[in-house]
Amino acid sequence: MVEEMTYTETIHYLLKNTTLQEADIYHYNGKSSEDYFEKLFQFYSRNLDHNKKFGANPSYVVFYDTTETYAKAKVSKQHYMVVFDRKLINKLSQWYNSYFDFGNIEGLEEFKLLEEEIDFKISELLEHAIIHFTFYHEFAHLIQFATDDEIEREEKLFGDCNFEPHKHIEEYDADIFSGICISAHIYQFIDSHLGGNIDKNKLNDFIAITISGIMVYILSLPMCKEIFYTKESSHPHNSIRVNYINMAIIQNFKDIISQQENNITIDEDYIRGRSFMILKSLLSHFGLDDIKTRFSEDMGNNWESIQNYQQELHKCFLEYEISAVTKWNAV
């Protein structure tokens, strides 16, 4: 069975049966990071197998070793693949290496007490959130591809200069889909560590922290055009994406909490304010002050355009026939 294949066996099979090229493949066996890559391979392979009901089947996890830093969805000869570039994994490893003390970052000292109360590093939570976000975004594209007759197609997490309206809708759908999945994963992660010790303040802070980590990641992705735009490029502008991803994650946490037997409430205004505060500190911590400045300018100068285009995308998304979110909700 596909889920029982090792990574080496998976690559061997795909090289024979798809357009996958040996020159692109990262073989992690025997490398110092083997255990980490193997853990990712097994976790996401099981996830793909569990979710084959969505039509993207058979599907596989592949690692590339190319000159770019990306993740992408690929379909080739009716085989579906989520591709992580090795450099993307290394980038996250560099950011969150050794799971640093979150409360030691300038501007985030108030979180020292929170981190002392839990049995995991907040930076570990951030790393999980970003990798999960990336995986589910690409998996959403595979669900979209499963309704398409094309036998060859790829979609990267960041884009190119070619604007087509349906591409923006697909990206919006993939981001919202990932937001739904991330909310469930992070709540399970927090609940498994804190259980009955979850209270309103802690949960709202953890949601804000999760969102801020994903925003840092999205804002750091290279785009064809950094200057703010709406109907250009293959992906919505990063400033637009982080805004509606923020919204989606908060809404889905609300949905999760509404099904729990507790008195916890989600404070949307508090979370948004905290997430932007944390975002600015993380951007500075990672040496991304230029992105912080550009994002602040976008939010100040283009807020109305961001809101209007987000609403336009949402309206088109509701009419999008091959939406991954629609399929998720229907199962």
mmCIF file of C-alpha atoms in Angstrom:
data_model
loop_
_atom_site.group_PDB
_atom_site.id
_atom_site.type_symbol
_atom_site.label_atom_id
_atom_site.label_comp_id
_atom_site.label_asym_id
_atom_site.label_seq_id
_atom_site.Cartn_x
_atom_site.Cartn_y
_atom_site.Cartn_z
ATOM 1 C CA MET A 1 0.000 0.000 0.000
ATOM 2 C CA VAL A 2 1.148 3.562 -0.745
ATOM 3 C CA GLU A 3 1.104 4.628 2.892
ATOM 4 C CA GLU A 4 3.604 1.888 3.746
ATOM 5 C CA MET A 5 6.226 2.952 1.229
ATOM 6 C CA THR A 6 9.425 4.478 2.547
ATOM 7 C CA TYR A 7 10.573 7.827 1.228
ATOM 8 C CA THR A 8 13.149 6.139 -1.011
ATOM 9 C CA GLU A 9 10.513 3.778 -2.395
ATOM 10 C CA THR A 10 8.117 6.667 -2.935
ATOM 11 C CA ILE A 11 10.667 8.651 -4.933
ATOM 12 C CA HIS A 12 11.632 5.604 -6.985
ATOM 13 C CA TYR A 13 7.975 4.984 -7.828
ATOM 14 C CA LEU A 14 7.262 8.616 -8.763
ATOM 15 C CA LEU A 15 10.355 8.912 -10.960
ATOM 16 C CA LYS A 16 9.069 5.962 -12.985
ATOM 17 C CA ASN A 17 5.434 7.008 -13.184
ATOM 18 C CA THR A 18 5.400 10.827 -13.316
ATOM 19 C CA THR A 19 7.396 13.691 -14.815
ATOM 20 C CA LEU A 20 9.314 14.114 -11.558
ATOM 21 C CA GLN A 21 13.021 14.667 -12.233
ATOM 22 C CA GLU A 22 15.852 13.057 -10.250
ATOM 23 C CA ALA A 23 17.817 16.321 -10.373
ATOM 24 C CA ASP A 24 15.123 18.030 -8.290
ATOM 25 C CA ILE A 25 14.896 15.450 -5.512
ATOM 26 C CA TYR A 26 16.342 15.861 -2.052
ATOM 27 C CA HIS A 27 17.452 12.526 -0.614
ATOM 28 C CA TYR A 28 17.652 13.049 3.137
ATOM 29 C CA ASN A 29 18.717 9.521 4.057
ATOM 30 C CA GLY A 30 22.073 9.602 5.797
ATOM 31 C CA LYS A 31 21.985 13.387 6.260
ATOM 32 C CA SER A 32 22.252 15.004 9.685
ATOM 33 C CA SER A 33 18.644 16.170 9.394
ATOM 34 C CA GLU A 34 17.306 12.739 8.426
ATOM 35 C CA ASP A 35 15.206 12.241 11.555
ATOM 36 C CA TYR A 36 13.456 15.586 11.116
ATOM 37 C CA PHE A 37 12.659 15.064 7.429
ATOM 38 C CA GLU A 38 11.527 11.494 8.087
ATOM 39 C CA LYS A 39 9.155 12.757 10.782
ATOM 40 C CA LEU A 40 7.649 15.265 8.346
ATOM 41 C CA PHE A 41 7.388 12.640 5.610
ATOM 42 C CA GLN A 42 5.569 10.150 7.803
ATOM 43 C CA PHE A 43 3.229 12.695 9.413
ATOM 44 C CA TYR A 44 2.076 14.289 6.174
ATOM 45 C CA SER A 45 1.938 11.004 4.266
ATOM 46 C CA ARG A 46 -0.471 9.675 6.887
ATOM 47 C CA ASN A 47 -2.434 12.914 6.648
ATOM 48 C CA LEU A 48 -2.767 12.596 2.873
ATOM 49 C CA ASP A 49 -3.890 8.995 3.185
ATOM 50 C CA HIS A 50 -6.462 9.936 5.818
ATOM 51 C CA ASN A 51 -7.856 12.658 3.542
ATOM 52 C CA LYS A 52 -7.942 10.749 0.241
ATOM 53 C CA LYS A 53 -11.749 11.062 0.378
ATOM 54 C CA PHE A 54 -11.299 14.527 -1.134
ATOM 55 C CA GLY A 55 -10.258 13.029 -4.463
ATOM 56 C CA ALA A 56 -6.558 13.907 -4.633
ATOM 57 C CA ASN A 57 -5.523 10.281 -4.648
ATOM 58 C CA PRO A 58 -2.959 8.793 -4.807
ATOM 59 C CA SER A 59 -0.994 11.586 -3.172
ATOM 60 C CA TYR A 60 2.561 11.835 -1.868
ATOM 61 C CA VAL A 61 5.003 14.010 0.058
ATOM 62 C CA VAL A 62 8.202 14.951 -1.771
ATOM 63 C CA PHE A 63 11.234 17.062 -0.840
ATOM 64 C CA TYR A 64 13.068 19.063 -3.497
ATOM 65 C CA ASP A 65 16.647 20.318 -3.491
ATOM 66 C CA THR A 66 16.509 23.270 -5.866
ATOM 67 C CA THR A 67 17.663 26.887 -6.004
ATOM 68 C CA GLU A 68 14.351 28.231 -4.663
ATOM 69 C CA THR A 69 12.735 28.295 -1.243
ATOM 70 C CA TYR A 70 9.163 27.197 -1.680
ATOM 71 C CA ALA A 71 6.419 24.624 -1.335
ATOM 72 C CA LYS A 72 4.097 23.670 -4.140
ATOM 73 C CA ALA A 73 1.301 21.387 -5.229
ATOM 74 C CA LYS A 74 1.944 19.212 -8.277
ATOM 75 C CA VAL A 75 -0.180 16.791 -10.259
ATOM 76 C CA SER A 76 1.492 14.584 -12.841
ATOM 77 C CA LYS A 77 -0.137 11.703 -14.679
ATOM 78 C CA GLN A 78 -2.894 11.508 -12.061
ATOM 79 C CA HIS A 79 -0.425 11.429 -9.171
ATOM 80 C CA TYR A 80 -0.743 14.242 -6.623
ATOM 81 C CA MET A 81 2.195 15.661 -4.705
ATOM 82 C CA VAL A 82 2.850 18.174 -1.940
ATOM 83 C CA VAL A 83 6.412 19.373 -2.460
ATOM 84 C CA PHE A 84 8.558 21.004 0.212
ATOM 85 C CA ASP A 85 11.874 22.462 -0.879
ATOM 86 C CA ARG A 86 14.730 21.580 1.463
ATOM 87 C CA LYS A 87 15.659 25.255 1.693
ATOM 88 C CA LEU A 88 12.211 26.096 3.010
ATOM 89 C CA ILE A 89 12.582 23.553 5.820
ATOM 90 C CA ASN A 90 16.075 24.881 6.541
ATOM 91 C CA LYS A 91 14.729 28.447 6.610
ATOM 92 C CA LEU A 92 12.243 27.520 9.317
ATOM 93 C CA SER A 93 14.931 25.589 11.159
ATOM 94 C CA GLN A 94 17.155 28.679 11.092
ATOM 95 C CA TRP A 95 14.332 30.875 12.395
ATOM 96 C CA TYR A 96 13.299 28.513 15.176
ATOM 97 C CA ASN A 97 16.571 26.687 15.802
ATOM 98 C CA SER A 98 16.742 25.118 19.267
ATOM 99 C CA TYR A 99 13.312 26.557 20.033
ATOM 100 C CA PHE A 100 14.414 29.898 21.470
ATOM 101 C CA ASP A 101 12.770 31.575 24.448
ATOM 102 C CA PHE A 102 9.949 33.617 22.948
ATOM 103 C CA GLY A 103 9.804 35.928 25.965
ATOM 104 C CA ASN A 104 13.428 36.958 25.453
ATOM 105 C CA ILE A 105 12.632 38.743 22.196
ATOM 106 C CA GLU A 106 12.613 42.519 22.511
ATOM 107 C CA GLY A 107 9.031 43.686 22.850
ATOM 108 C CA LEU A 108 7.703 40.269 23.893
ATOM 109 C CA GLU A 109 9.019 40.158 27.467
ATOM 110 C CA GLU A 110 5.484 39.988 28.856
ATOM 111 C CA PHE A 111 5.211 36.417 27.534
ATOM 112 C CA LYS A 112 7.968 35.124 29.836
ATOM 113 C CA LEU A 113 5.448 34.131 32.483
ATOM 114 C CA LEU A 114 3.200 32.375 29.974
ATOM 115 C CA GLU A 115 6.103 30.349 28.606
ATOM 116 C CA GLU A 116 7.160 29.380 32.115
ATOM 117 C CA GLU A 117 3.667 27.977 32.781
ATOM 118 C CA ILE A 118 3.608 25.599 29.813
ATOM 119 C CA ASP A 119 5.609 22.490 28.981
ATOM 120 C CA PHE A 120 6.566 23.457 25.420
ATOM 121 C CA LYS A 121 8.394 26.306 23.738
ATOM 122 C CA ILE A 122 6.239 28.934 22.052
ATOM 123 C CA SER A 123 8.741 28.910 19.192
ATOM 124 C CA GLU A 124 7.926 25.217 18.708
ATOM 125 C CA LEU A 125 4.261 26.140 18.350
ATOM 126 C CA LEU A 126 5.190 28.745 15.727
ATOM 127 C CA GLU A 127 7.230 26.253 13.718
ATOM 128 C CA HIS A 128 4.386 23.720 13.761
ATOM 129 C CA ALA A 129 1.885 26.369 12.701
ATOM 130 C CA ILE A 130 3.945 27.494 9.697
ATOM 131 C CA ILE A 131 4.726 23.999 8.409
ATOM 132 C CA HIS A 132 1.119 22.899 8.871
ATOM 133 C CA PHE A 133 -0.111 26.055 7.139
ATOM 134 C CA THR A 134 2.175 25.359 4.190
ATOM 135 C CA PHE A 135 1.089 21.736 3.896
ATOM 136 C CA TYR A 136 -2.640 22.437 4.045
ATOM 137 C CA HIS A 137 -2.384 25.317 1.591
ATOM 138 C CA GLU A 138 -0.788 22.996 -0.962
ATOM 139 C CA PHE A 139 -3.172 20.155 -0.131
ATOM 140 C CA ALA A 140 -6.070 22.525 -0.896
ATOM 141 C CA HIS A 141 -4.610 23.005 -4.372
ATOM 142 C CA LEU A 142 -4.499 19.229 -4.826
ATOM 143 C CA ILE A 143 -8.210 19.087 -3.997
ATOM 144 C CA GLN A 144 -8.795 21.778 -6.613
ATOM 145 C CA PHE A 145 -6.673 19.882 -9.139
ATOM 146 C CA ALA A 146 -8.649 16.677 -8.532
ATOM 147 C CA THR A 147 -11.631 18.172 -10.393
ATOM 148 C CA ASP A 148 -9.467 19.259 -13.343
ATOM 149 C CA ASP A 149 -8.800 17.229 -16.469
ATOM 150 C CA GLU A 150 -5.245 18.558 -16.834
ATOM 151 C CA ILE A 151 -2.652 15.830 -16.289
ATOM 152 C CA GLU A 152 0.184 18.253 -15.505
ATOM 153 C CA ARG A 153 -0.120 21.246 -13.219
ATOM 154 C CA GLU A 154 1.858 22.996 -10.472
ATOM 155 C CA GLU A 155 1.025 25.769 -8.034
ATOM 156 C CA LYS A 156 3.584 27.370 -5.711
ATOM 157 C CA LEU A 157 2.968 28.995 -2.351
ATOM 158 C CA PHE A 158 4.284 32.216 -3.846
ATOM 159 C CA GLY A 159 3.632 33.365 -7.356
ATOM 160 C CA ASP A 160 4.724 34.844 -10.636
ATOM 161 C CA CYS A 161 3.744 37.901 -12.648
ATOM 162 C CA ASN A 162 0.872 36.393 -14.640
ATOM 163 C CA PHE A 163 -2.508 37.610 -13.416
ATOM 164 C CA GLU A 164 -5.594 35.512 -13.970
ATOM 165 C CA PRO A 165 -8.671 36.165 -11.803
ATOM 166 C CA HIS A 166 -9.290 32.484 -11.074
ATOM 167 C CA LYS A 167 -5.772 32.126 -9.672
ATOM 168 C CA HIS A 168 -6.471 34.713 -6.990
ATOM 169 C CA ILE A 169 -9.674 32.868 -6.084
ATOM 170 C CA GLU A 170 -7.770 29.582 -5.879
ATOM 171 C CA GLU A 171 -5.191 31.152 -3.586
ATOM 172 C CA TYR A 172 -7.877 32.676 -1.386
ATOM 173 C CA ASP A 173 -9.583 29.285 -1.179
ATOM 174 C CA ALA A 174 -6.293 27.539 -0.312
ATOM 175 C CA ASP A 175 -5.466 30.105 2.377
ATOM 176 C CA ILE A 176 -8.925 29.853 3.972
ATOM 177 C CA PHE A 177 -8.794 26.048 3.813
ATOM 178 C CA SER A 178 -5.432 26.083 5.542
ATOM 179 C CA GLY A 179 -6.771 28.473 8.176
ATOM 180 C CA ILE A 180 -9.537 25.991 8.998
ATOM 181 C CA CYS A 181 -7.089 23.115 9.361
ATOM 182 C CA ILE A 182 -4.556 25.159 11.326
ATOM 183 C CA SER A 183 -7.177 26.187 13.861
ATOM 184 C CA ALA A 184 -8.037 22.560 14.587
ATOM 185 C CA HIS A 185 -4.376 21.491 14.789
ATOM 186 C CA ILE A 186 -3.312 24.304 17.098
ATOM 187 C CA TYR A 187 -6.297 23.865 19.393
ATOM 188 C CA GLN A 188 -5.495 20.144 19.691
ATOM 189 C CA PHE A 189 -1.846 20.999 20.364
ATOM 190 C CA ILE A 190 -2.733 23.479 23.093
ATOM 191 C CA ASP A 191 -5.397 21.240 24.601
ATOM 192 C CA SER A 192 -3.019 18.276 24.726
ATOM 193 C CA HIS A 193 -0.519 20.356 26.732
ATOM 194 C CA LEU A 194 -2.846 22.451 28.871
ATOM 195 C CA GLY A 195 -6.118 20.516 28.985
ATOM 196 C CA GLY A 196 -8.283 21.931 31.761
ATOM 197 C CA ASN A 197 -5.804 24.745 32.360
ATOM 198 C CA ILE A 198 -6.841 26.610 29.213
ATOM 199 C CA ASP A 199 -8.422 29.934 30.040
ATOM 200 C CA LYS A 200 -9.585 32.869 27.927
ATOM 201 C CA ASN A 201 -6.413 34.918 28.219
ATOM 202 C CA LYS A 202 -4.053 32.045 27.440
ATOM 203 C CA LEU A 203 -6.079 30.816 24.472
ATOM 204 C CA ASN A 204 -6.466 34.293 22.980
ATOM 205 C CA ASP A 205 -2.729 34.864 23.364
ATOM 206 C CA PHE A 206 -1.897 31.524 21.747
ATOM 207 C CA ILE A 207 -4.182 32.331 18.820
ATOM 208 C CA ALA A 208 -2.483 35.709 18.406
ATOM 209 C CA ILE A 209 0.951 34.084 18.558
ATOM 210 C CA THR A 210 -0.055 31.467 15.958
ATOM 211 C CA ILE A 211 -1.410 34.104 13.592
ATOM 212 C CA SER A 212 1.661 36.306 13.986
ATOM 213 C CA GLY A 213 3.993 33.446 13.062
ATOM 214 C CA ILE A 214 2.028 32.686 9.906
ATOM 215 C CA MET A 215 1.931 36.378 9.015
ATOM 216 C CA VAL A 216 5.721 36.619 9.329
ATOM 217 C CA TYR A 217 6.023 33.653 6.988
ATOM 218 C CA ILE A 218 3.583 34.979 4.373
ATOM 219 C CA LEU A 219 5.098 38.464 4.411
ATOM 220 C CA SER A 220 8.583 36.964 3.901
ATOM 221 C CA LEU A 221 7.554 35.089 0.749
ATOM 222 C CA PRO A 222 9.032 36.596 -2.432
ATOM 223 C CA MET A 223 6.478 38.128 -4.748
ATOM 224 C CA CYS A 224 6.737 39.298 -8.322
ATOM 225 C CA LYS A 225 5.839 42.818 -7.198
ATOM 226 C CA GLU A 226 6.339 44.079 -3.637
ATOM 227 C CA ILE A 227 4.531 47.392 -4.162
ATOM 228 C CA PHE A 228 0.884 47.046 -3.168
ATOM 229 C CA TYR A 229 -1.493 45.819 -5.866
ATOM 230 C CA THR A 230 -4.837 44.100 -6.237
ATOM 231 C CA LYS A 231 -5.443 42.641 -9.686
ATOM 232 C CA GLU A 232 -1.872 41.737 -10.583
ATOM 233 C CA SER A 233 0.432 38.727 -10.176
ATOM 234 C CA SER A 234 -0.710 35.121 -9.710
ATOM 235 C CA HIS A 235 -1.261 35.560 -5.945
ATOM 236 C CA PRO A 236 -3.001 38.308 -3.964
ATOM 237 C CA HIS A 237 -0.563 40.759 -2.411
ATOM 238 C CA ASN A 238 0.947 39.518 0.845
ATOM 239 C CA SER A 239 -0.658 42.342 2.846
ATOM 240 C CA ILE A 240 -4.083 41.231 1.637
ATOM 241 C CA ARG A 241 -3.338 37.577 2.342
ATOM 242 C CA VAL A 242 -2.239 38.078 5.940
ATOM 243 C CA ASN A 243 -5.377 40.075 6.652
ATOM 244 C CA TYR A 244 -7.872 37.459 5.475
ATOM 245 C CA ILE A 245 -5.798 34.572 6.891
ATOM 246 C CA ASN A 246 -5.934 36.360 10.252
ATOM 247 C CA MET A 247 -9.708 36.621 9.883
ATOM 248 C CA ALA A 248 -10.130 32.972 8.868
ATOM 249 C CA ILE A 249 -8.130 31.569 11.780
ATOM 250 C CA ILE A 250 -9.990 33.677 14.341
ATOM 251 C CA GLN A 251 -13.367 32.669 12.900
ATOM 252 C CA ASN A 252 -12.514 28.987 12.945
ATOM 253 C CA PHE A 253 -11.293 29.174 16.515
ATOM 254 C CA LYS A 254 -14.667 30.701 17.330
ATOM 255 C CA ASP A 255 -16.360 27.745 15.658
ATOM 256 C CA ILE A 256 -14.212 25.266 17.605
ATOM 257 C CA ILE A 257 -14.783 26.954 20.967
ATOM 258 C CA SER A 258 -18.544 27.146 20.371
ATOM 259 C CA GLN A 259 -18.587 23.342 20.358
ATOM 260 C CA GLN A 260 -16.711 23.022 23.643
ATOM 261 C CA GLU A 261 -18.295 22.835 27.077
ATOM 262 C CA ASN A 262 -16.497 25.756 28.659
ATOM 263 C CA ASN A 263 -16.968 29.460 29.220
ATOM 264 C CA ILE A 264 -14.037 30.588 27.089
ATOM 265 C CA THR A 265 -14.718 33.342 24.573
ATOM 266 C CA ILE A 266 -12.672 34.539 21.619
ATOM 267 C CA ASP A 267 -11.884 38.267 21.685
ATOM 268 C CA GLU A 268 -11.330 39.138 18.037
ATOM 269 C CA ASP A 269 -10.203 42.730 18.568
ATOM 270 C CA TYR A 270 -7.747 41.656 21.280
ATOM 271 C CA ILE A 271 -6.299 38.885 19.084
ATOM 272 C CA ARG A 272 -5.876 41.141 16.064
ATOM 273 C CA GLY A 273 -4.148 43.804 18.117
ATOM 274 C CA ARG A 274 -1.860 41.311 19.838
ATOM 275 C CA SER A 275 -1.007 39.488 16.613
ATOM 276 C CA PHE A 276 0.125 42.704 14.900
ATOM 277 C CA MET A 277 2.169 43.663 17.954
ATOM 278 C CA ILE A 278 3.866 40.252 18.029
ATOM 279 C CA LEU A 279 4.341 40.355 14.251
ATOM 280 C CA LYS A 280 6.391 43.543 14.442
ATOM 281 C CA SER A 281 8.667 42.124 17.141
ATOM 282 C CA LEU A 282 9.209 38.867 15.239
ATOM 283 C CA LEU A 283 9.996 40.684 11.991
ATOM 284 C CA SER A 284 12.668 42.695 13.782
ATOM 285 C CA HIS A 285 13.978 39.575 15.528
ATOM 286 C CA PHE A 286 14.423 37.807 12.171
ATOM 287 C CA GLY A 287 16.096 40.842 10.575
ATOM 288 C CA LEU A 288 13.092 41.707 8.395
ATOM 289 C CA ASP A 289 12.690 45.368 9.320
ATOM 290 C CA ASP A 290 12.280 46.348 5.666
ATOM 291 C CA ILE A 291 9.237 44.065 5.445
ATOM 292 C CA LYS A 292 7.887 45.495 8.701
ATOM 293 C CA THR A 293 8.143 49.029 7.320
ATOM 294 C CA ARG A 294 6.553 48.093 4.008
ATOM 295 C CA PHE A 295 3.696 46.218 5.702
ATOM 296 C CA SER A 296 2.974 49.110 8.079
ATOM 297 C CA GLU A 297 2.815 51.462 5.101
ATOM 298 C CA ASP A 298 0.496 49.099 3.216
ATOM 299 C CA MET A 299 -1.865 48.842 6.183
ATOM 300 C CA GLY A 300 -1.856 52.609 6.670
ATOM 301 C CA ASN A 301 -2.102 53.701 3.050
ATOM 302 C CA ASN A 302 -4.132 50.902 1.464
ATOM 303 C CA TRP A 303 -6.474 49.652 4.196
ATOM 304 C CA GLU A 304 -9.638 50.464 2.246
ATOM 305 C CA SER A 305 -8.302 48.744 -0.873
ATOM 306 C CA ILE A 306 -7.279 45.710 1.199
ATOM 307 C CA GLN A 307 -10.785 45.443 2.661
ATOM 308 C CA ASN A 308 -12.531 45.978 -0.662
ATOM 309 C CA TYR A 309 -10.468 43.427 -2.555
ATOM 310 C CA GLN A 310 -10.793 40.921 0.256
ATOM 311 C CA GLN A 311 -14.583 41.271 0.045
ATOM 312 C CA GLU A 312 -14.456 40.873 -3.725
ATOM 313 C CA LEU A 313 -12.396 37.689 -3.401
ATOM 314 C CA HIS A 314 -14.756 36.312 -0.777
ATOM 315 C CA LYS A 315 -17.773 36.902 -3.005
ATOM 316 C CA CYS A 316 -16.086 35.079 -5.908
ATOM 317 C CA PHE A 317 -14.928 32.334 -3.548
ATOM 318 C CA LEU A 318 -18.535 31.619 -2.521
ATOM 319 C CA GLU A 319 -19.342 30.935 -6.187
ATOM 320 C CA TYR A 320 -16.157 28.946 -6.861
ATOM 321 C CA GLU A 321 -17.266 25.495 -8.024
ATOM 322 C CA ILE A 322 -14.128 23.548 -7.132
ATOM 323 C CA SER A 323 -13.495 25.138 -3.744
ATOM 324 C CA ALA A 324 -11.492 22.984 -1.344
ATOM 325 C CA VAL A 325 -13.328 24.636 1.562
ATOM 326 C CA THR A 326 -16.696 23.674 0.085
ATOM 327 C CA LYS A 327 -15.561 20.083 -0.310
ATOM 328 C CA TRP A 328 -14.205 20.064 3.247
ATOM 329 C CA ASN A 329 -17.508 21.329 4.638
ATOM 330 C CA ALA A 330 -19.494 18.802 2.594
ATOM 331 C CA VAL A 331 -17.677 15.738 3.994
#
